Structures are given as C-alpha cells and as structure tokens.
C-alpha cells in the first residue's frame, strides 16, 4: 500500500464520533465510526480539500444498538 499511497490523515476518536453523528443526521446513513473516517478527515482540515473535487467512501455499518445509543447520548 505504501507504494501507492500519496498521503494519509489521522483523526481523533472524537472526530470519528462527530463525523458519524453528522452522517446519521444529514444523510440518514448509518455508519460505524471507522466508516465515517473519510468525512472526519475532510472536516478536520477543510482547507486541504478546498477547490478540489472530492469523493468520500463512507462504509461499514457494524455498529451495535448499544454503541449507537452511546454515540447519540
């Protein structure tokens, strides 16, 4: 992978949770926090992506009812 990777972005657990909540609220798509990582990366540094066409692949719905309840609380 490193041979094909230009860069990567690290995001905090809090940023993952915030992005997950935003995905649920705005798109009505249920994703687990790891699945919202692309959105969290853009939200963490929007200037990095300004003026560019960006596609985010947000996937992964492996979230339990307990995890979802804790996320929303």
PDB file of N, CA, C and O in Angstrom:
ATOM      1  N   UNK A   1       0.818  -1.190   0.000  1.00  0.00           N
ATOM      2  CA  UNK A   1       0.000   0.000   0.000  1.00  0.00           C
ATOM      3  C   UNK A   1       0.865   1.259   0.000  1.00  0.00           C
ATOM      4  O   UNK A   1       0.506   2.225  -0.643  1.00  0.00           O
ATOM      5  N   UNK A   2       1.929   1.242   0.745  1.00  0.00           N
ATOM      6  CA  UNK A   2       2.759   2.446   0.851  1.00  0.00           C
ATOM      7  C   UNK A   2       3.264   2.913  -0.512  1.00  0.00           C
ATOM      8  O   UNK A   2       3.461   4.100  -0.718  1.00  0.00           O
ATOM      9  N   UNK A   3       3.468   1.995  -1.435  1.00  0.00           N
ATOM     10  CA  UNK A   3       3.934   2.362  -2.763  1.00  0.00           C
ATOM     11  C   UNK A   3       2.881   3.150  -3.554  1.00  0.00           C
ATOM     12  O   UNK A   3       3.214   3.899  -4.464  1.00  0.00           O
ATOM     13  N   UNK A   4       1.627   2.969  -3.200  1.00  0.00           N
ATOM     14  CA  UNK A   4       0.531   3.599  -3.934  1.00  0.00           C
ATOM     15  C   UNK A   4      -0.124   4.738  -3.163  1.00  0.00           C
ATOM     16  O   UNK A   4      -1.034   5.385  -3.668  1.00  0.00           O
ATOM     17  N   UNK A   5       0.328   4.982  -1.970  1.00  0.00           N
ATOM     18  CA  UNK A   5      -0.277   5.985  -1.105  1.00  0.00           C
ATOM     19  C   UNK A   5       0.467   7.306  -1.221  1.00  0.00           C
ATOM     20  O   UNK A   5       1.691   7.348  -1.097  1.00  0.00           O
ATOM     21  N   UNK A   6      -0.251   8.376  -1.474  1.00  0.00           N
ATOM     22  CA  UNK A   6       0.363   9.700  -1.528  1.00  0.00           C
ATOM     23  C   UNK A   6       0.452  10.320  -0.147  1.00  0.00           C
ATOM     24  O   UNK A   6       1.410  11.004   0.194  1.00  0.00           O
ATOM     25  N   UNK A   7      -0.573  10.118   0.658  1.00  0.00           N
ATOM     26  CA  UNK A   7      -0.647  10.743   1.964  1.00  0.00           C
ATOM     27  C   UNK A   7      -1.730  10.050   2.778  1.00  0.00           C
ATOM     28  O   UNK A   7      -2.531   9.286   2.242  1.00  0.00           O
ATOM     29  N   UNK A   8      -1.779  10.351   4.052  1.00  0.00           N
ATOM     30  CA  UNK A   8      -2.860   9.875   4.889  1.00  0.00           C
ATOM     31  C   UNK A   8      -3.137  10.916   5.946  1.00  0.00           C
ATOM     32  O   UNK A   8      -2.310  11.789   6.211  1.00  0.00           O
ATOM     33  N   UNK A   9      -4.313  10.843   6.534  1.00  0.00           N
ATOM     34  CA  UNK A   9      -4.744  11.812   7.540  1.00  0.00           C
ATOM     35  C   UNK A   9      -5.138  11.039   8.789  1.00  0.00           C
ATOM     36  O   UNK A   9      -5.922  10.091   8.708  1.00  0.00           O
ATOM     37  N   UNK A  10      -4.615  11.455   9.919  1.00  0.00           N
ATOM     38  CA  UNK A  10      -5.007  10.865  11.196  1.00  0.00           C
ATOM     39  C   UNK A  10      -6.092  11.721  11.824  1.00  0.00           C
ATOM     40  O   UNK A  10      -5.998  12.956  11.812  1.00  0.00           O
ATOM     41  N   UNK A  11      -7.120  11.080  12.349  1.00  0.00           N
ATOM     42  CA  UNK A  11      -8.196  11.803  13.023  1.00  0.00           C
ATOM     43  C   UNK A  11      -8.413  11.197  14.407  1.00  0.00           C
ATOM     44  O   UNK A  11      -8.128  10.024  14.639  1.00  0.00           O
ATOM     45  N   UNK A  12      -8.916  11.997  15.304  1.00  0.00           N
ATOM     46  CA  UNK A  12      -9.143  11.546  16.685  1.00  0.00           C
ATOM     47  C   UNK A  12     -10.420  10.717  16.788  1.00  0.00           C
ATOM     48  O   UNK A  12     -11.277  10.742  15.894  1.00  0.00           O
ATOM     49  N   UNK A  13     -10.539  10.033  17.896  1.00  0.00           N
ATOM     50  CA  UNK A  13     -11.761   9.268  18.171  1.00  0.00           C
ATOM     51  C   UNK A  13     -12.960  10.211  18.240  1.00  0.00           C
ATOM     52  O   UNK A  13     -14.042   9.886  17.757  1.00  0.00           O
ATOM     53  N   UNK A  14     -12.751  11.378  18.838  1.00  0.00           N
ATOM     54  CA  UNK A  14     -13.837  12.361  18.930  1.00  0.00           C
ATOM     55  C   UNK A  14     -14.272  12.810  17.539  1.00  0.00           C
ATOM     56  O   UNK A  14     -15.471  12.973  17.275  1.00  0.00           O
ATOM     57  N   UNK A  15     -13.313  13.014  16.641  1.00  0.00           N
ATOM     58  CA  UNK A  15     -13.643  13.410  15.272  1.00  0.00           C
ATOM     59  C   UNK A  15     -14.422  12.309  14.554  1.00  0.00           C
ATOM     60  O   UNK A  15     -15.337  12.601  13.776  1.00  0.00           O
ATOM     61  N   UNK A  16     -14.073  11.072  14.824  1.00  0.00           N
ATOM     62  CA  UNK A  16     -14.810   9.942  14.235  1.00  0.00           C
ATOM     63  C   UNK A  16     -16.255   9.928  14.733  1.00  0.00           C
ATOM     64  O   UNK A  16     -17.187   9.722  13.949  1.00  0.00           O
ATOM     65  N   UNK A  17     -16.426  10.143  16.026  1.00  0.00           N
ATOM     66  CA  UNK A  17     -17.786  10.166  16.587  1.00  0.00           C
ATOM     67  C   UNK A  17     -18.599  11.323  15.998  1.00  0.00           C
ATOM     68  O   UNK A  17     -19.768  11.150  15.637  1.00  0.00           O
ATOM     69  N   UNK A  18     -17.969  12.496  15.901  1.00  0.00           N
ATOM     70  CA  UNK A  18     -18.672  13.653  15.341  1.00  0.00           C
ATOM     71  C   UNK A  18     -19.069  13.406  13.887  1.00  0.00           C
ATOM     72  O   UNK A  18     -20.182  13.750  13.477  1.00  0.00           O
ATOM     73  N   UNK A  19     -18.182  12.830  13.122  1.00  0.00           N
ATOM     74  CA  UNK A  19     -18.483  12.537  11.718  1.00  0.00           C
ATOM     75  C   UNK A  19     -19.594  11.496  11.600  1.00  0.00           C
ATOM     76  O   UNK A  19     -20.450  11.597  10.709  1.00  0.00           O
ATOM     77  N   UNK A  20     -19.610  10.530  12.489  1.00  0.00           N
ATOM     78  CA  UNK A  20     -20.665   9.512  12.486  1.00  0.00           C
ATOM     79  C   UNK A  20     -22.005  10.160  12.766  1.00  0.00           C
ATOM     80  O   UNK A  20     -23.001   9.895  12.071  1.00  0.00           O
ATOM     81  N   UNK A  21     -22.048  11.024  13.777  1.00  0.00           N
ATOM     82  CA  UNK A  21     -23.298  11.728  14.093  1.00  0.00           C
ATOM     83  C   UNK A  21     -23.758  12.580  12.904  1.00  0.00           C
ATOM     84  O   UNK A  21     -24.939  12.605  12.580  1.00  0.00           O
ATOM     85  N   UNK A  22     -22.833  13.255  12.267  1.00  0.00           N
ATOM     86  CA  UNK A  22     -23.167  14.095  11.121  1.00  0.00           C
ATOM     87  C   UNK A  22     -23.712  13.259   9.965  1.00  0.00           C
ATOM     88  O   UNK A  22     -24.691  13.642   9.318  1.00  0.00           O
ATOM     89  N   UNK A  23     -23.088  12.126   9.707  1.00  0.00           N
ATOM     90  CA  UNK A  23     -23.577  11.231   8.642  1.00  0.00           C
ATOM     91  C   UNK A  23     -25.011  10.804   8.923  1.00  0.00           C
ATOM     92  O   UNK A  23     -25.856  10.822   8.021  1.00  0.00           O
ATOM     93  N   UNK A  24     -25.282  10.444  10.159  1.00  0.00           N
ATOM     94  CA  UNK A  24     -26.634  10.000  10.508  1.00  0.00           C
ATOM     95  C   UNK A  24     -27.623  11.153  10.369  1.00  0.00           C
ATOM     96  O   UNK A  24     -28.694  11.002   9.785  1.00  0.00           O
ATOM     97  N   UNK A  25     -27.259  12.319  10.885  1.00  0.00           N
ATOM     98  CA  UNK A  25     -28.167  13.465  10.896  1.00  0.00           C
ATOM     99  C   UNK A  25     -28.428  14.027   9.506  1.00  0.00           C
ATOM    100  O   UNK A  25     -29.571  14.360   9.170  1.00  0.00           O
ATOM    101  N   UNK A  26     -27.398  14.145   8.686  1.00  0.00           N
ATOM    102  CA  UNK A  26     -27.536  14.834   7.400  1.00  0.00           C
ATOM    103  C   UNK A  26     -27.847  13.912   6.230  1.00  0.00           C
ATOM    104  O   UNK A  26     -28.527  14.314   5.295  1.00  0.00           O
ATOM    105  N   UNK A  27     -27.331  12.700   6.252  1.00  0.00           N
ATOM    106  CA  UNK A  27     -27.536  11.810   5.108  1.00  0.00           C
ATOM    107  C   UNK A  27     -28.478  10.652   5.416  1.00  0.00           C
ATOM    108  O   UNK A  27     -28.868   9.924   4.519  1.00  0.00           O
ATOM    109  N   UNK A  28     -28.768  10.476   6.685  1.00  0.00           N
ATOM    110  CA  UNK A  28     -29.618   9.361   7.145  1.00  0.00           C
ATOM    111  C   UNK A  28     -28.990   8.002   6.826  1.00  0.00           C
ATOM    112  O   UNK A  28     -29.671   7.001   6.669  1.00  0.00           O
ATOM    113  N   UNK A  29     -27.656   7.986   6.727  1.00  0.00           N
ATOM    114  CA  UNK A  29     -26.919   6.743   6.522  1.00  0.00           C
ATOM    115  C   UNK A  29     -26.247   6.347   7.823  1.00  0.00           C
ATOM    116  O   UNK A  29     -25.554   7.164   8.435  1.00  0.00           O
ATOM    117  N   UNK A  30     -26.464   5.126   8.217  1.00  0.00           N
ATOM    118  CA  UNK A  30     -25.871   4.624   9.447  1.00  0.00           C
ATOM    119  C   UNK A  30     -24.510   4.017   9.142  1.00  0.00           C
ATOM    120  O   UNK A  30     -24.409   3.046   8.383  1.00  0.00           O
ATOM    121  N   UNK A  31     -23.479   4.613   9.685  1.00  0.00           N
ATOM    122  CA  UNK A  31     -22.119   4.090   9.541  1.00  0.00           C
ATOM    123  C   UNK A  31     -21.508   3.953  10.920  1.00  0.00           C
ATOM    124  O   UNK A  31     -21.890   4.639  11.852  1.00  0.00           O
ATOM    125  N   UNK A  32     -20.572   3.056  11.027  1.00  0.00           N
ATOM    126  CA  UNK A  32     -19.801   2.954  12.259  1.00  0.00           C
ATOM    127  C   UNK A  32     -18.748   4.059  12.241  1.00  0.00           C
ATOM    128  O   UNK A  32     -18.454   4.619  11.165  1.00  0.00           O
ATOM    129  N   UNK A  33     -18.170   4.407  13.383  1.00  0.00           N
ATOM    130  CA  UNK A  33     -17.176   5.487  13.396  1.00  0.00           C
ATOM    131  C   UNK A  33     -16.028   5.286  12.406  1.00  0.00           C
ATOM    132  O   UNK A  33     -15.626   6.240  11.728  1.00  0.00           O
ATOM    133  N   UNK A  34     -15.527   4.082  12.265  1.00  0.00           N
ATOM    134  CA  UNK A  34     -14.444   3.855  11.299  1.00  0.00           C
ATOM    135  C   UNK A  34     -14.913   4.111   9.875  1.00  0.00           C
ATOM    136  O   UNK A  34     -14.148   4.581   9.034  1.00  0.00           O
ATOM    137  N   UNK A  35     -16.176   3.859   9.604  1.00  0.00           N
ATOM    138  CA  UNK A  35     -16.723   4.095   8.275  1.00  0.00           C
ATOM    139  C   UNK A  35     -16.885   5.573   7.953  1.00  0.00           C
ATOM    140  O   UNK A  35     -16.966   5.955   6.793  1.00  0.00           O
ATOM    141  N   UNK A  36     -16.928   6.401   8.984  1.00  0.00           N
ATOM    142  CA  UNK A  36     -17.045   7.849   8.798  1.00  0.00           C
ATOM    143  C   UNK A  36     -15.682   8.527   8.771  1.00  0.00           C
ATOM    144  O   UNK A  36     -15.610   9.754   8.716  1.00  0.00           O
ATOM    145  N   UNK A  37     -14.605   7.764   8.778  1.00  0.00           N
ATOM    146  CA  UNK A  37     -13.250   8.328   8.798  1.00  0.00           C
ATOM    147  C   UNK A  37     -12.976   9.278   7.633  1.00  0.00           C
ATOM    148  O   UNK A  37     -12.362  10.333   7.846  1.00  0.00           O
ATOM    149  N   UNK A  38     -13.407   8.973   6.405  1.00  0.00           N
ATOM    150  CA  UNK A  38     -13.151   9.930   5.320  1.00  0.00           C
ATOM    151  C   UNK A  38     -13.801  11.294   5.575  1.00  0.00           C
ATOM    152  O   UNK A  38     -13.186  12.333   5.344  1.00  0.00           O
ATOM    153  N   UNK A  39     -15.018  11.300   6.069  1.00  0.00           N
ATOM    154  CA  UNK A  39     -15.687  12.554   6.389  1.00  0.00           C
ATOM    155  C   UNK A  39     -14.962  13.261   7.529  1.00  0.00           C
ATOM    156  O   UNK A  39     -14.762  14.482   7.479  1.00  0.00           O
ATOM    157  N   UNK A  40     -14.545  12.522   8.527  1.00  0.00           N
ATOM    158  CA  UNK A  40     -13.810  13.112   9.649  1.00  0.00           C
ATOM    159  C   UNK A  40     -12.516  13.769   9.172  1.00  0.00           C
ATOM    160  O   UNK A  40     -12.148  14.849   9.648  1.00  0.00           O
ATOM    161  N   UNK A  41     -11.853  13.162   8.215  1.00  0.00           N
ATOM    162  CA  UNK A  41     -10.604  13.722   7.691  1.00  0.00           C
ATOM    163  C   UNK A  41     -10.857  15.046   6.979  1.00  0.00           C
ATOM    164  O   UNK A  41     -10.101  16.005   7.156  1.00  0.00           O
ATOM    165  N   UNK A  42     -11.921  15.125   6.194  1.00  0.00           N
ATOM    166  CA  UNK A  42     -12.238  16.369   5.490  1.00  0.00           C
ATOM    167  C   UNK A  42     -12.653  17.444   6.489  1.00  0.00           C
ATOM    168  O   UNK A  42     -12.239  18.603   6.374  1.00  0.00           O
ATOM    169  N   UNK A  43     -13.441  17.077   7.474  1.00  0.00           N
ATOM    170  CA  UNK A  43     -13.878  18.048   8.473  1.00  0.00           C
ATOM    171  C   UNK A  43     -12.713  18.553   9.332  1.00  0.00           C
ATOM    172  O   UNK A  43     -12.727  19.693   9.796  1.00  0.00           O
ATOM    173  N   UNK A  44     -11.710  17.721   9.521  1.00  0.00           N
ATOM    174  CA  UNK A  44     -10.554  18.108  10.340  1.00  0.00           C
ATOM    175  C   UNK A  44      -9.683  19.147   9.644  1.00  0.00           C
ATOM    176  O   UNK A  44      -9.029  19.955  10.302  1.00  0.00           O
ATOM    177  N   UNK A  45      -9.672  19.147   8.316  1.00  0.00           N
ATOM    178  CA  UNK A  45      -8.807  20.071   7.573  1.00  0.00           C
ATOM    179  C   UNK A  45      -9.474  20.445   6.247  1.00  0.00           C
ATOM    180  O   UNK A  45      -8.993  20.078   5.175  1.00  0.00           O
ATOM    181  N   UNK A  46     -10.576  21.197   6.303  1.00  0.00           N
ATOM    182  CA  UNK A  46     -11.308  21.500   5.068  1.00  0.00           C
ATOM    183  C   UNK A  46     -10.494  22.302   4.053  1.00  0.00           C
ATOM    184  O   UNK A  46     -10.697  22.156   2.848  1.00  0.00           O
ATOM    185  N   UNK A  47      -9.584  23.113   4.513  1.00  0.00           N
ATOM    186  CA  UNK A  47      -8.765  23.894   3.590  1.00  0.00           C
ATOM    187  C   UNK A  47      -7.923  23.034   2.673  1.00  0.00           C
ATOM    188  O   UNK A  47      -7.626  23.421   1.534  1.00  0.00           O
ATOM    189  N   UNK A  48      -7.548  21.887   3.146  1.00  0.00           N
ATOM    190  CA  UNK A  48      -6.739  20.955   2.358  1.00  0.00           C
ATOM    191  C   UNK A  48      -7.477  20.487   1.101  1.00  0.00           C
ATOM    192  O   UNK A  48      -6.866  20.153   0.098  1.00  0.00           O
ATOM    193  N   UNK A  49      -8.795  20.479   1.183  1.00  0.00           N
ATOM    194  CA  UNK A  49      -9.608  19.950   0.093  1.00  0.00           C
ATOM    195  C   UNK A  49     -10.352  21.043  -0.677  1.00  0.00           C
ATOM    196  O   UNK A  49     -11.073  20.750  -1.622  1.00  0.00           O
ATOM    197  N   UNK A  50     -10.174  22.295  -0.279  1.00  0.00           N
ATOM    198  CA  UNK A  50     -10.882  23.411  -0.904  1.00  0.00           C
ATOM    199  C   UNK A  50     -10.534  23.510  -2.388  1.00  0.00           C
ATOM    200  O   UNK A  50      -9.372  23.403  -2.777  1.00  0.00           O
ATOM    201  N   UNK A  51     -11.584  23.696  -3.191  1.00  0.00           N
ATOM    202  CA  UNK A  51     -11.398  23.861  -4.621  1.00  0.00           C
ATOM    203  C   UNK A  51     -11.117  22.572  -5.375  1.00  0.00           C
ATOM    204  O   UNK A  51     -10.795  22.609  -6.561  1.00  0.00           O
ATOM    205  N   UNK A  52     -11.242  21.464  -4.703  1.00  0.00           N
ATOM    206  CA  UNK A  52     -10.976  20.170  -5.342  1.00  0.00           C
ATOM    207  C   UNK A  52     -12.263  19.362  -5.397  1.00  0.00           C
ATOM    208  O   UNK A  52     -13.161  19.538  -4.579  1.00  0.00           O
ATOM    209  N   UNK A  53     -12.350  18.478  -6.358  1.00  0.00           N
ATOM    210  CA  UNK A  53     -13.441  17.512  -6.393  1.00  0.00           C
ATOM    211  C   UNK A  53     -13.048  16.364  -5.486  1.00  0.00           C
ATOM    212  O   UNK A  53     -11.993  15.753  -5.675  1.00  0.00           O
ATOM    213  N   UNK A  54     -13.875  16.095  -4.505  1.00  0.00           N
ATOM    214  CA  UNK A  54     -13.555  15.076  -3.501  1.00  0.00           C
ATOM    215  C   UNK A  54     -14.692  14.071  -3.429  1.00  0.00           C
ATOM    216  O   UNK A  54     -15.859  14.462  -3.347  1.00  0.00           O
ATOM    217  N   UNK A  55     -14.364  12.811  -3.465  1.00  0.00           N
ATOM    218  CA  UNK A  55     -15.343  11.742  -3.269  1.00  0.00           C
ATOM    219  C   UNK A  55     -14.976  11.021  -1.981  1.00  0.00           C
ATOM    220  O   UNK A  55     -13.809  10.682  -1.753  1.00  0.00           O
ATOM    221  N   UNK A  56     -15.950  10.832  -1.124  1.00  0.00           N
ATOM    222  CA  UNK A  56     -15.729  10.133   0.141  1.00  0.00           C
ATOM    223  C   UNK A  56     -16.450   8.797   0.104  1.00  0.00           C
ATOM    224  O   UNK A  56     -17.637   8.740  -0.203  1.00  0.00           O
ATOM    225  N   UNK A  57     -15.743   7.759   0.421  1.00  0.00           N
ATOM    226  CA  UNK A  57     -16.351   6.436   0.522  1.00  0.00           C
ATOM    227  C   UNK A  57     -16.512   6.140   2.001  1.00  0.00           C
ATOM    228  O   UNK A  57     -15.547   5.872   2.707  1.00  0.00           O
ATOM    229  N   UNK A  58     -17.741   6.270   2.455  1.00  0.00           N
ATOM    230  CA  UNK A  58     -18.059   6.037   3.862  1.00  0.00           C
ATOM    231  C   UNK A  58     -18.826   4.725   3.936  1.00  0.00           C
ATOM    232  O   UNK A  58     -19.926   4.616   3.409  1.00  0.00           O
ATOM    233  N   UNK A  59     -18.237   3.747   4.579  1.00  0.00           N
ATOM    234  CA  UNK A  59     -18.853   2.425   4.607  1.00  0.00           C
ATOM    235  C   UNK A  59     -18.731   1.823   5.993  1.00  0.00           C
ATOM    236  O   UNK A  59     -18.057   2.351   6.861  1.00  0.00           O
ATOM    237  N   UNK A  60     -19.361   0.725   6.163  1.00  0.00           N
ATOM    238  CA  UNK A  60     -19.272  -0.011   7.423  1.00  0.00           C
ATOM    239  C   UNK A  60     -20.428   0.323   8.339  1.00  0.00           C
ATOM    240  O   UNK A  60     -20.484   1.408   8.890  1.00  0.00           O
ATOM    241  N   UNK A  61     -21.336  -0.606   8.477  1.00  0.00           N
ATOM    242  CA  UNK A  61     -22.492  -0.419   9.341  1.00  0.00           C
ATOM    243  C   UNK A  61     -22.462  -1.325  10.547  1.00  0.00           C
ATOM    244  O   UNK A  61     -23.499  -1.636  11.114  1.00  0.00           O
ATOM    245  N   UNK A  62     -21.280  -1.765  10.932  1.00  0.00           N
ATOM    246  CA  UNK A  62     -21.150  -2.681  12.070  1.00  0.00           C
ATOM    247  C   UNK A  62     -21.161  -1.896  13.371  1.00  0.00           C
ATOM    248  O   UNK A  62     -20.151  -1.723  14.031  1.00  0.00           O
ATOM    249  N   UNK A  63     -22.330  -1.400  13.721  1.00  0.00           N
ATOM    250  CA  UNK A  63     -22.477  -0.657  14.960  1.00  0.00           C
ATOM    251  C   UNK A  63     -23.619  -1.304  15.733  1.00  0.00           C
ATOM    252  O   UNK A  63     -24.686  -1.569  15.181  1.00  0.00           O
ATOM    253  N   UNK A  64     -23.379  -1.590  16.977  1.00  0.00           N
ATOM    254  CA  UNK A  64     -24.393  -2.252  17.786  1.00  0.00           C
ATOM    255  C   UNK A  64     -25.392  -1.218  18.307  1.00  0.00           C
ATOM    256  O   UNK A  64     -25.090  -0.019  18.355  1.00  0.00           O
ATOM    257  N   UNK A  65     -26.575  -1.673  18.699  1.00  0.00           N
ATOM    258  CA  UNK A  65     -27.542  -0.736  19.277  1.00  0.00           C
ATOM    259  C   UNK A  65     -26.967   0.000  20.497  1.00  0.00           C
ATOM    260  O   UNK A  65     -27.216   1.189  20.668  1.00  0.00           O
ATOM    261  N   UNK A  66     -26.174  -0.671  21.293  1.00  0.00           N
ATOM    262  CA  UNK A  66     -25.573  -0.030  22.466  1.00  0.00           C
ATOM    263  C   UNK A  66     -24.572   1.045  22.059  1.00  0.00           C
ATOM    264  O   UNK A  66     -24.534   2.136  22.641  1.00  0.00           O
ATOM    265  N   UNK A  67     -23.762   0.760  21.048  1.00  0.00           N
ATOM    266  CA  UNK A  67     -22.802   1.759  20.560  1.00  0.00           C
ATOM    267  C   UNK A  67     -23.535   2.958  19.971  1.00  0.00           C
ATOM    268  O   UNK A  67     -23.123   4.098  20.191  1.00  0.00           O
ATOM    269  N   UNK A  68     -24.593   2.703  19.231  1.00  0.00           N
ATOM    270  CA  UNK A  68     -25.376   3.778  18.630  1.00  0.00           C
ATOM    271  C   UNK A  68     -26.016   4.644  19.720  1.00  0.00           C
ATOM    272  O   UNK A  68     -25.963   5.869  19.643  1.00  0.00           O
ATOM    273  N   UNK A  69     -26.551   4.019  20.724  1.00  0.00           N
ATOM    274  CA  UNK A  69     -27.178   4.764  21.833  1.00  0.00           C
ATOM    275  C   UNK A  69     -26.146   5.633  22.546  1.00  0.00           C
ATOM    276  O   UNK A  69     -26.413   6.794  22.866  1.00  0.00           O
ATOM    277  N   UNK A  70     -24.960   5.096  22.776  1.00  0.00           N
ATOM    278  CA  UNK A  70     -23.898   5.863  23.445  1.00  0.00           C
ATOM    279  C   UNK A  70     -23.445   7.025  22.565  1.00  0.00           C
ATOM    280  O   UNK A  70     -23.138   8.105  23.076  1.00  0.00           O
ATOM    281  N   UNK A  71     -23.408   6.814  21.277  1.00  0.00           N
ATOM    282  CA  UNK A  71     -22.979   7.852  20.341  1.00  0.00           C
ATOM    283  C   UNK A  71     -23.967   9.012  20.313  1.00  0.00           C
ATOM    284  O   UNK A  71     -23.585  10.178  20.262  1.00  0.00           O
ATOM    285  N   UNK A  72     -25.231   8.697  20.376  1.00  0.00           N
ATOM    286  CA  UNK A  72     -26.277   9.708  20.295  1.00  0.00           C
ATOM    287  C   UNK A  72     -26.482  10.427  21.629  1.00  0.00           C
ATOM    288  O   UNK A  72     -26.824  11.599  21.646  1.00  0.00           O
ATOM    289  N   UNK A  73     -26.210   9.745  22.709  1.00  0.00           N
ATOM    290  CA  UNK A  73     -26.419  10.327  24.047  1.00  0.00           C
ATOM    291  C   UNK A  73     -25.538  11.511  24.318  1.00  0.00           C
ATOM    292  O   UNK A  73     -24.530  11.739  23.770  1.00  0.00           O
TER     293      UNK A  73
END
